């Protein structure tokens, strides 16, 4: 065999095996991820709110991004749009994933207009609005771990991640590498500010929700059906 032919086969072998070696190097990194921290247990479920009429929407057995839009949900259109574009559109294909927004009972008209805006180009089947009294909204909010407070409209920019067992998930230590090196005191991340695109995009969507879904997938408790995403969920006989 000529040197030219040998050189050709060597190049082909390298081109074939190089991607395989690269994938093998990535394999440990993609499988050894940190489980998203439990920052609070026993979050109150919606079914425990006496004033709620749409209590068929539950947090239990779902992976939920929970928010509070209060009596003026239209004023939170920027925050809602950030969630839609960066979180909902990315994870709507995952079984049992949902976004739940809690609003006051007197906000039906404003909520309807917000829903119309969100559904302008596609229907958001797994984005739910729950109507509740002011006192029940406070009860649900107070069952969460957070330094935030609801404003006078019972709303906040922050959203919360709740797992299937009604645990609030987040980060017990949200320091950056530079902050750790400088000895900055540990601080948690329990809520995600929807006004900050970088937080929603880089922390909530790119990392924390993805890690939680991966956790359930690896434990066999969550599966993605790419061919028919929620056929089983939509079947009332299941």
PDB file of C-alpha atoms in Angstrom:
ATOM      1  CA  UNK A   1       0.000   0.000   0.000  1.00  0.00           C
ATOM      2  CA  UNK A   2       1.381   3.397  -0.948  1.00  0.00           C
ATOM      3  CA  UNK A   3       2.167   6.095   1.598  1.00  0.00           C
ATOM      4  CA  UNK A   4      -0.577   8.226   0.067  1.00  0.00           C
ATOM      5  CA  UNK A   5      -3.184   5.496   0.657  1.00  0.00           C
ATOM      6  CA  UNK A   6      -1.950   4.882   4.196  1.00  0.00           C
ATOM      7  CA  UNK A   7      -2.167   8.597   4.951  1.00  0.00           C
ATOM      8  CA  UNK A   8      -5.722   8.655   3.588  1.00  0.00           C
ATOM      9  CA  UNK A   9      -6.845   5.758   5.835  1.00  0.00           C
ATOM     10  CA  UNK A  10      -5.158   7.318   8.892  1.00  0.00           C
ATOM     11  CA  UNK A  11      -7.041  10.557   8.314  1.00  0.00           C
ATOM     12  CA  UNK A  12     -10.349   8.684   7.917  1.00  0.00           C
ATOM     13  CA  UNK A  13      -9.739   6.744  11.152  1.00  0.00           C
ATOM     14  CA  UNK A  14      -8.949   9.958  13.035  1.00  0.00           C
ATOM     15  CA  UNK A  15     -12.052  11.673  11.661  1.00  0.00           C
ATOM     16  CA  UNK A  16     -14.184   8.691  12.687  1.00  0.00           C
ATOM     17  CA  UNK A  17     -12.864   8.198  16.214  1.00  0.00           C
ATOM     18  CA  UNK A  18     -12.276  11.813  17.224  1.00  0.00           C
ATOM     19  CA  UNK A  19     -16.003  12.592  17.761  1.00  0.00           C
ATOM     20  CA  UNK A  20     -16.387   9.332  19.707  1.00  0.00           C
ATOM     21  CA  UNK A  21     -13.507  10.248  22.013  1.00  0.00           C
ATOM     22  CA  UNK A  22     -14.961  13.731  22.443  1.00  0.00           C
ATOM     23  CA  UNK A  23     -18.363  12.329  23.449  1.00  0.00           C
ATOM     24  CA  UNK A  24     -16.736   9.939  25.914  1.00  0.00           C
ATOM     25  CA  UNK A  25     -14.942  12.869  27.499  1.00  0.00           C
ATOM     26  CA  UNK A  26     -18.214  14.776  27.820  1.00  0.00           C
ATOM     27  CA  UNK A  27     -20.162  11.814  29.224  1.00  0.00           C
ATOM     28  CA  UNK A  28     -19.062  12.177  32.878  1.00  0.00           C
ATOM     29  CA  UNK A  29     -19.701  15.915  32.800  1.00  0.00           C
ATOM     30  CA  UNK A  30     -23.246  15.504  31.493  1.00  0.00           C
ATOM     31  CA  UNK A  31     -24.167  12.805  33.979  1.00  0.00           C
ATOM     32  CA  UNK A  32     -22.550  14.090  37.159  1.00  0.00           C
ATOM     33  CA  UNK A  33     -24.784  17.105  37.779  1.00  0.00           C
ATOM     34  CA  UNK A  34     -25.765  18.646  41.080  1.00  0.00           C
ATOM     35  CA  UNK A  35     -29.318  17.937  42.192  1.00  0.00           C
ATOM     36  CA  UNK A  36     -31.284  21.139  42.668  1.00  0.00           C
ATOM     37  CA  UNK A  37     -31.433  21.975  46.375  1.00  0.00           C
ATOM     38  CA  UNK A  38     -34.582  21.670  48.470  1.00  0.00           C
ATOM     39  CA  UNK A  39     -34.879  25.070  50.139  1.00  0.00           C
ATOM     40  CA  UNK A  40     -38.293  24.510  51.770  1.00  0.00           C
ATOM     41  CA  UNK A  41     -40.493  21.475  52.344  1.00  0.00           C
ATOM     42  CA  UNK A  42     -44.281  21.176  52.523  1.00  0.00           C
ATOM     43  CA  UNK A  43     -45.342  24.068  50.329  1.00  0.00           C
ATOM     44  CA  UNK A  44     -49.086  24.601  50.554  1.00  0.00           C
ATOM     45  CA  UNK A  45     -50.987  23.139  47.612  1.00  0.00           C
ATOM     46  CA  UNK A  46     -53.708  25.030  45.772  1.00  0.00           C
ATOM     47  CA  UNK A  47     -56.320  22.457  46.809  1.00  0.00           C
ATOM     48  CA  UNK A  48     -55.814  23.620  50.409  1.00  0.00           C
ATOM     49  CA  UNK A  49     -56.971  27.138  49.592  1.00  0.00           C
ATOM     50  CA  UNK A  50     -60.640  27.378  50.532  1.00  0.00           C
ATOM     51  CA  UNK A  51     -61.408  30.301  48.210  1.00  0.00           C
ATOM     52  CA  UNK A  52     -60.080  28.677  45.042  1.00  0.00           C
ATOM     53  CA  UNK A  53     -62.720  27.540  42.553  1.00  0.00           C
ATOM     54  CA  UNK A  54     -60.318  25.997  40.015  1.00  0.00           C
ATOM     55  CA  UNK A  55     -58.702  23.615  42.510  1.00  0.00           C
ATOM     56  CA  UNK A  56     -58.350  20.915  39.831  1.00  0.00           C
ATOM     57  CA  UNK A  57     -55.050  22.665  39.102  1.00  0.00           C
ATOM     58  CA  UNK A  58     -52.562  21.163  41.548  1.00  0.00           C
ATOM     59  CA  UNK A  59     -48.912  21.634  42.413  1.00  0.00           C
ATOM     60  CA  UNK A  60     -48.500  18.086  43.670  1.00  0.00           C
ATOM     61  CA  UNK A  61     -47.247  15.601  41.048  1.00  0.00           C
ATOM     62  CA  UNK A  62     -46.180  18.491  38.807  1.00  0.00           C
ATOM     63  CA  UNK A  63     -42.995  20.439  38.227  1.00  0.00           C
ATOM     64  CA  UNK A  64     -44.229  23.982  38.635  1.00  0.00           C
ATOM     65  CA  UNK A  65     -42.968  27.491  38.121  1.00  0.00           C
ATOM     66  CA  UNK A  66     -45.215  29.388  40.538  1.00  0.00           C
ATOM     67  CA  UNK A  67     -45.847  33.128  40.368  1.00  0.00           C
ATOM     68  CA  UNK A  68     -48.072  35.772  41.921  1.00  0.00           C
ATOM     69  CA  UNK A  69     -49.652  38.378  39.628  1.00  0.00           C
ATOM     70  CA  UNK A  70     -52.249  39.676  42.098  1.00  0.00           C
ATOM     71  CA  UNK A  71     -54.972  42.123  41.179  1.00  0.00           C
ATOM     72  CA  UNK A  72     -53.240  43.750  38.207  1.00  0.00           C
ATOM     73  CA  UNK A  73     -51.714  40.957  36.085  1.00  0.00           C
ATOM     74  CA  UNK A  74     -51.560  43.193  33.002  1.00  0.00           C
ATOM     75  CA  UNK A  75     -48.934  45.323  34.717  1.00  0.00           C
ATOM     76  CA  UNK A  76     -46.669  42.249  34.773  1.00  0.00           C
ATOM     77  CA  UNK A  77     -46.721  41.695  31.005  1.00  0.00           C
ATOM     78  CA  UNK A  78     -42.935  42.086  30.748  1.00  0.00           C
ATOM     79  CA  UNK A  79     -42.323  39.454  33.428  1.00  0.00           C
ATOM     80  CA  UNK A  80     -44.918  37.122  31.910  1.00  0.00           C
ATOM     81  CA  UNK A  81     -43.394  37.542  28.445  1.00  0.00           C
ATOM     82  CA  UNK A  82     -39.932  36.718  29.791  1.00  0.00           C
ATOM     83  CA  UNK A  83     -41.304  33.522  31.300  1.00  0.00           C
ATOM     84  CA  UNK A  84     -43.118  32.626  28.101  1.00  0.00           C
ATOM     85  CA  UNK A  85     -40.154  33.139  25.804  1.00  0.00           C
ATOM     86  CA  UNK A  86     -37.376  31.776  28.001  1.00  0.00           C
ATOM     87  CA  UNK A  87     -39.035  29.102  30.133  1.00  0.00           C
ATOM     88  CA  UNK A  88     -42.471  27.993  28.928  1.00  0.00           C
ATOM     89  CA  UNK A  89     -41.537  27.666  25.257  1.00  0.00           C
ATOM     90  CA  UNK A  90     -38.456  25.663  26.221  1.00  0.00           C
ATOM     91  CA  UNK A  91     -40.031  23.170  28.622  1.00  0.00           C
ATOM     92  CA  UNK A  92     -43.669  22.846  27.516  1.00  0.00           C
ATOM     93  CA  UNK A  93     -42.863  19.471  25.954  1.00  0.00           C
ATOM     94  CA  UNK A  94     -41.961  17.912  29.294  1.00  0.00           C
ATOM     95  CA  UNK A  95     -44.655  15.841  30.933  1.00  0.00           C
ATOM     96  CA  UNK A  96     -46.065  17.372  34.123  1.00  0.00           C
ATOM     97  CA  UNK A  97     -44.292  20.704  33.642  1.00  0.00           C
ATOM     98  CA  UNK A  98     -46.526  23.727  34.188  1.00  0.00           C
ATOM     99  CA  UNK A  99     -46.540  27.421  34.985  1.00  0.00           C
ATOM    100  CA  UNK A 100     -49.103  28.541  37.559  1.00  0.00           C
ATOM    101  CA  UNK A 101     -49.924  32.185  38.208  1.00  0.00           C
ATOM    102  CA  UNK A 102     -52.011  33.176  41.214  1.00  0.00           C
ATOM    103  CA  UNK A 103     -54.308  36.172  40.768  1.00  0.00           C
ATOM    104  CA  UNK A 104     -57.009  37.799  42.872  1.00  0.00           C
ATOM    105  CA  UNK A 105     -60.669  37.000  42.352  1.00  0.00           C
ATOM    106  CA  UNK A 106     -61.482  40.527  41.174  1.00  0.00           C
ATOM    107  CA  UNK A 107     -58.913  40.453  38.349  1.00  0.00           C
ATOM    108  CA  UNK A 108     -60.805  38.336  35.795  1.00  0.00           C
ATOM    109  CA  UNK A 109     -60.948  41.028  33.102  1.00  0.00           C
ATOM    110  CA  UNK A 110     -57.281  41.979  33.415  1.00  0.00           C
ATOM    111  CA  UNK A 111     -56.287  38.331  33.530  1.00  0.00           C
ATOM    112  CA  UNK A 112     -58.311  37.597  30.380  1.00  0.00           C
ATOM    113  CA  UNK A 113     -56.519  40.378  28.516  1.00  0.00           C
ATOM    114  CA  UNK A 114     -53.142  39.040  29.644  1.00  0.00           C
ATOM    115  CA  UNK A 115     -54.102  35.537  28.509  1.00  0.00           C
ATOM    116  CA  UNK A 116     -55.120  36.904  25.104  1.00  0.00           C
ATOM    117  CA  UNK A 117     -51.727  38.576  24.814  1.00  0.00           C
ATOM    118  CA  UNK A 118     -49.866  35.406  25.795  1.00  0.00           C
ATOM    119  CA  UNK A 119     -51.955  33.293  23.392  1.00  0.00           C
ATOM    120  CA  UNK A 120     -51.588  35.703  20.484  1.00  0.00           C
ATOM    121  CA  UNK A 121     -49.479  33.272  18.444  1.00  0.00           C
ATOM    122  CA  UNK A 122     -50.113  29.939  20.193  1.00  0.00           C
ATOM    123  CA  UNK A 123     -52.274  28.568  22.962  1.00  0.00           C
ATOM    124  CA  UNK A 124     -50.549  28.015  26.292  1.00  0.00           C
ATOM    125  CA  UNK A 125     -52.242  24.852  27.509  1.00  0.00           C
ATOM    126  CA  UNK A 126     -49.909  24.277  30.427  1.00  0.00           C
ATOM    127  CA  UNK A 127     -49.891  27.813  31.736  1.00  0.00           C
ATOM    128  CA  UNK A 128     -52.629  28.150  34.359  1.00  0.00           C
ATOM    129  CA  UNK A 129     -54.175  31.049  36.237  1.00  0.00           C
ATOM    130  CA  UNK A 130     -55.611  30.386  39.688  1.00  0.00           C
ATOM    131  CA  UNK A 131     -58.055  32.810  41.288  1.00  0.00           C
ATOM    132  CA  UNK A 132     -57.909  33.137  45.084  1.00  0.00           C
ATOM    133  CA  UNK A 133     -58.818  35.531  47.878  1.00  0.00           C
ATOM    134  CA  UNK A 134     -56.225  37.904  49.283  1.00  0.00           C
ATOM    135  CA  UNK A 135     -55.949  35.881  52.492  1.00  0.00           C
ATOM    136  CA  UNK A 136     -55.409  32.598  50.637  1.00  0.00           C
ATOM    137  CA  UNK A 137     -52.808  34.199  48.377  1.00  0.00           C
ATOM    138  CA  UNK A 138     -50.982  35.293  51.512  1.00  0.00           C
ATOM    139  CA  UNK A 139     -51.206  31.771  52.967  1.00  0.00           C
ATOM    140  CA  UNK A 140     -49.709  30.216  49.854  1.00  0.00           C
ATOM    141  CA  UNK A 141     -46.980  32.835  49.618  1.00  0.00           C
ATOM    142  CA  UNK A 142     -46.108  32.489  53.304  1.00  0.00           C
ATOM    143  CA  UNK A 143     -45.609  28.732  52.872  1.00  0.00           C
ATOM    144  CA  UNK A 144     -42.617  29.544  50.647  1.00  0.00           C
ATOM    145  CA  UNK A 145     -39.114  30.406  51.730  1.00  0.00           C
ATOM    146  CA  UNK A 146     -38.278  33.879  50.465  1.00  0.00           C
ATOM    147  CA  UNK A 147     -37.078  37.301  51.538  1.00  0.00           C
ATOM    148  CA  UNK A 148     -39.511  38.866  49.056  1.00  0.00           C
ATOM    149  CA  UNK A 149     -42.821  40.409  49.991  1.00  0.00           C
ATOM    150  CA  UNK A 150     -46.041  40.765  48.036  1.00  0.00           C
ATOM    151  CA  UNK A 151     -46.849  44.351  47.108  1.00  0.00           C
ATOM    152  CA  UNK A 152     -50.220  46.005  47.693  1.00  0.00           C
ATOM    153  CA  UNK A 153     -51.643  44.253  44.609  1.00  0.00           C
ATOM    154  CA  UNK A 154     -50.587  40.818  45.986  1.00  0.00           C
ATOM    155  CA  UNK A 155     -47.942  40.422  43.303  1.00  0.00           C
ATOM    156  CA  UNK A 156     -44.164  40.069  43.002  1.00  0.00           C
ATOM    157  CA  UNK A 157     -41.532  39.839  40.276  1.00  0.00           C
ATOM    158  CA  UNK A 158     -40.232  36.607  41.774  1.00  0.00           C
ATOM    159  CA  UNK A 159     -41.265  33.106  40.706  1.00  0.00           C
ATOM    160  CA  UNK A 160     -40.656  29.863  42.572  1.00  0.00           C
ATOM    161  CA  UNK A 161     -39.856  26.295  41.530  1.00  0.00           C
ATOM    162  CA  UNK A 162     -41.967  23.581  43.180  1.00  0.00           C
ATOM    163  CA  UNK A 163     -41.312  19.873  42.629  1.00  0.00           C
ATOM    164  CA  UNK A 164     -43.764  16.970  42.507  1.00  0.00           C
ATOM    165  CA  UNK A 165     -43.504  16.362  46.258  1.00  0.00           C
ATOM    166  CA  UNK A 166     -44.375  19.991  47.103  1.00  0.00           C
ATOM    167  CA  UNK A 167     -40.784  20.908  47.902  1.00  0.00           C
ATOM    168  CA  UNK A 168     -39.566  24.350  46.959  1.00  0.00           C
ATOM    169  CA  UNK A 169     -36.352  24.037  44.953  1.00  0.00           C
ATOM    170  CA  UNK A 170     -33.541  26.529  44.460  1.00  0.00           C
ATOM    171  CA  UNK A 171     -29.955  27.086  45.519  1.00  0.00           C
ATOM    172  CA  UNK A 172     -28.743  27.018  49.100  1.00  0.00           C
ATOM    173  CA  UNK A 173     -25.510  28.651  47.935  1.00  0.00           C
ATOM    174  CA  UNK A 174     -25.857  31.014  44.974  1.00  0.00           C
ATOM    175  CA  UNK A 175     -22.402  32.553  45.196  1.00  0.00           C
ATOM    176  CA  UNK A 176     -20.284  32.875  42.086  1.00  0.00           C
ATOM    177  CA  UNK A 177     -16.770  31.391  41.946  1.00  0.00           C
ATOM    178  CA  UNK A 178     -15.288  34.849  42.445  1.00  0.00           C
ATOM    179  CA  UNK A 179     -17.491  35.457  45.492  1.00  0.00           C
ATOM    180  CA  UNK A 180     -16.434  32.125  46.978  1.00  0.00           C
ATOM    181  CA  UNK A 181     -12.767  32.995  46.425  1.00  0.00           C
ATOM    182  CA  UNK A 182     -13.304  36.343  48.129  1.00  0.00           C
ATOM    183  CA  UNK A 183     -14.983  34.644  51.100  1.00  0.00           C
ATOM    184  CA  UNK A 184     -18.380  36.241  50.569  1.00  0.00           C
ATOM    185  CA  UNK A 185     -20.946  34.922  53.046  1.00  0.00           C
ATOM    186  CA  UNK A 186     -23.239  32.179  51.721  1.00  0.00           C
ATOM    187  CA  UNK A 187     -26.604  33.374  50.432  1.00  0.00           C
ATOM    188  CA  UNK A 188     -29.441  31.321  48.853  1.00  0.00           C
ATOM    189  CA  UNK A 189     -31.515  31.697  45.700  1.00  0.00           C
ATOM    190  CA  UNK A 190     -35.119  30.873  46.543  1.00  0.00           C
ATOM    191  CA  UNK A 191     -36.933  33.020  43.947  1.00  0.00           C
ATOM    192  CA  UNK A 192     -36.127  34.056  40.378  1.00  0.00           C
ATOM    193  CA  UNK A 193     -36.667  37.668  39.355  1.00  0.00           C
ATOM    194  CA  UNK A 194     -38.629  37.665  36.093  1.00  0.00           C
ATOM    195  CA  UNK A 195     -37.625  41.257  35.414  1.00  0.00           C
ATOM    196  CA  UNK A 196     -34.018  40.127  34.998  1.00  0.00           C
ATOM    197  CA  UNK A 197     -33.616  38.312  31.672  1.00  0.00           C
ATOM    198  CA  UNK A 198     -30.173  37.024  32.651  1.00  0.00           C
ATOM    199  CA  UNK A 199     -31.553  35.325  35.776  1.00  0.00           C
ATOM    200  CA  UNK A 200     -34.492  33.728  33.966  1.00  0.00           C
ATOM    201  CA  UNK A 201     -32.392  32.678  30.984  1.00  0.00           C
ATOM    202  CA  UNK A 202     -29.151  31.588  32.642  1.00  0.00           C
ATOM    203  CA  UNK A 203     -30.269  30.378  36.067  1.00  0.00           C
ATOM    204  CA  UNK A 204     -33.934  29.337  35.910  1.00  0.00           C
ATOM    205  CA  UNK A 205     -34.118  27.986  32.355  1.00  0.00           C
ATOM    206  CA  UNK A 206     -30.589  26.968  31.377  1.00  0.00           C
ATOM    207  CA  UNK A 207     -29.749  25.384  34.718  1.00  0.00           C
ATOM    208  CA  UNK A 208     -32.273  24.905  37.518  1.00  0.00           C
ATOM    209  CA  UNK A 209     -35.453  23.746  35.757  1.00  0.00           C
ATOM    210  CA  UNK A 210     -33.366  21.663  33.361  1.00  0.00           C
ATOM    211  CA  UNK A 211     -31.540  19.995  36.270  1.00  0.00           C
ATOM    212  CA  UNK A 212     -34.819  19.245  38.075  1.00  0.00           C
ATOM    213  CA  UNK A 213     -36.361  17.696  34.962  1.00  0.00           C
ATOM    214  CA  UNK A 214     -33.211  15.658  34.446  1.00  0.00           C
ATOM    215  CA  UNK A 215     -33.408  14.494  38.057  1.00  0.00           C
ATOM    216  CA  UNK A 216     -36.906  13.124  37.520  1.00  0.00           C
ATOM    217  CA  UNK A 217     -35.983  11.647  34.175  1.00  0.00           C
ATOM    218  CA  UNK A 218     -33.039   9.739  35.610  1.00  0.00           C
ATOM    219  CA  UNK A 219     -35.124   8.481  38.512  1.00  0.00           C
ATOM    220  CA  UNK A 220     -37.743   7.168  36.065  1.00  0.00           C
ATOM    221  CA  UNK A 221     -40.419   9.509  37.391  1.00  0.00           C
ATOM    222  CA  UNK A 222     -40.567  11.801  34.381  1.00  0.00           C
ATOM    223  CA  UNK A 223     -40.474  10.988  30.677  1.00  0.00           C
ATOM    224  CA  UNK A 224     -40.580  13.014  27.476  1.00  0.00           C
ATOM    225  CA  UNK A 225     -42.747  11.793  24.660  1.00  0.00           C
ATOM    226  CA  UNK A 226     -41.458  13.730  21.667  1.00  0.00           C
ATOM    227  CA  UNK A 227     -43.890  12.138  19.234  1.00  0.00           C
ATOM    228  CA  UNK A 228     -47.044  12.904  21.180  1.00  0.00           C
ATOM    229  CA  UNK A 229     -46.065  15.152  24.021  1.00  0.00           C
ATOM    230  CA  UNK A 230     -49.025  15.006  26.397  1.00  0.00           C
ATOM    231  CA  UNK A 231     -51.407  12.549  24.839  1.00  0.00           C
ATOM    232  CA  UNK A 232     -51.731  10.580  28.067  1.00  0.00           C
ATOM    233  CA  UNK A 233     -52.288  13.686  30.182  1.00  0.00           C
ATOM    234  CA  UNK A 234     -54.965  14.957  27.826  1.00  0.00           C
ATOM    235  CA  UNK A 235     -56.855  11.649  27.845  1.00  0.00           C
ATOM    236  CA  UNK A 236     -59.554  11.908  30.567  1.00  0.00           C
ATOM    237  CA  UNK A 237     -59.682   8.124  30.858  1.00  0.00           C
ATOM    238  CA  UNK A 238     -56.035   7.887  31.991  1.00  0.00           C
TER     239      UNK A 238
END
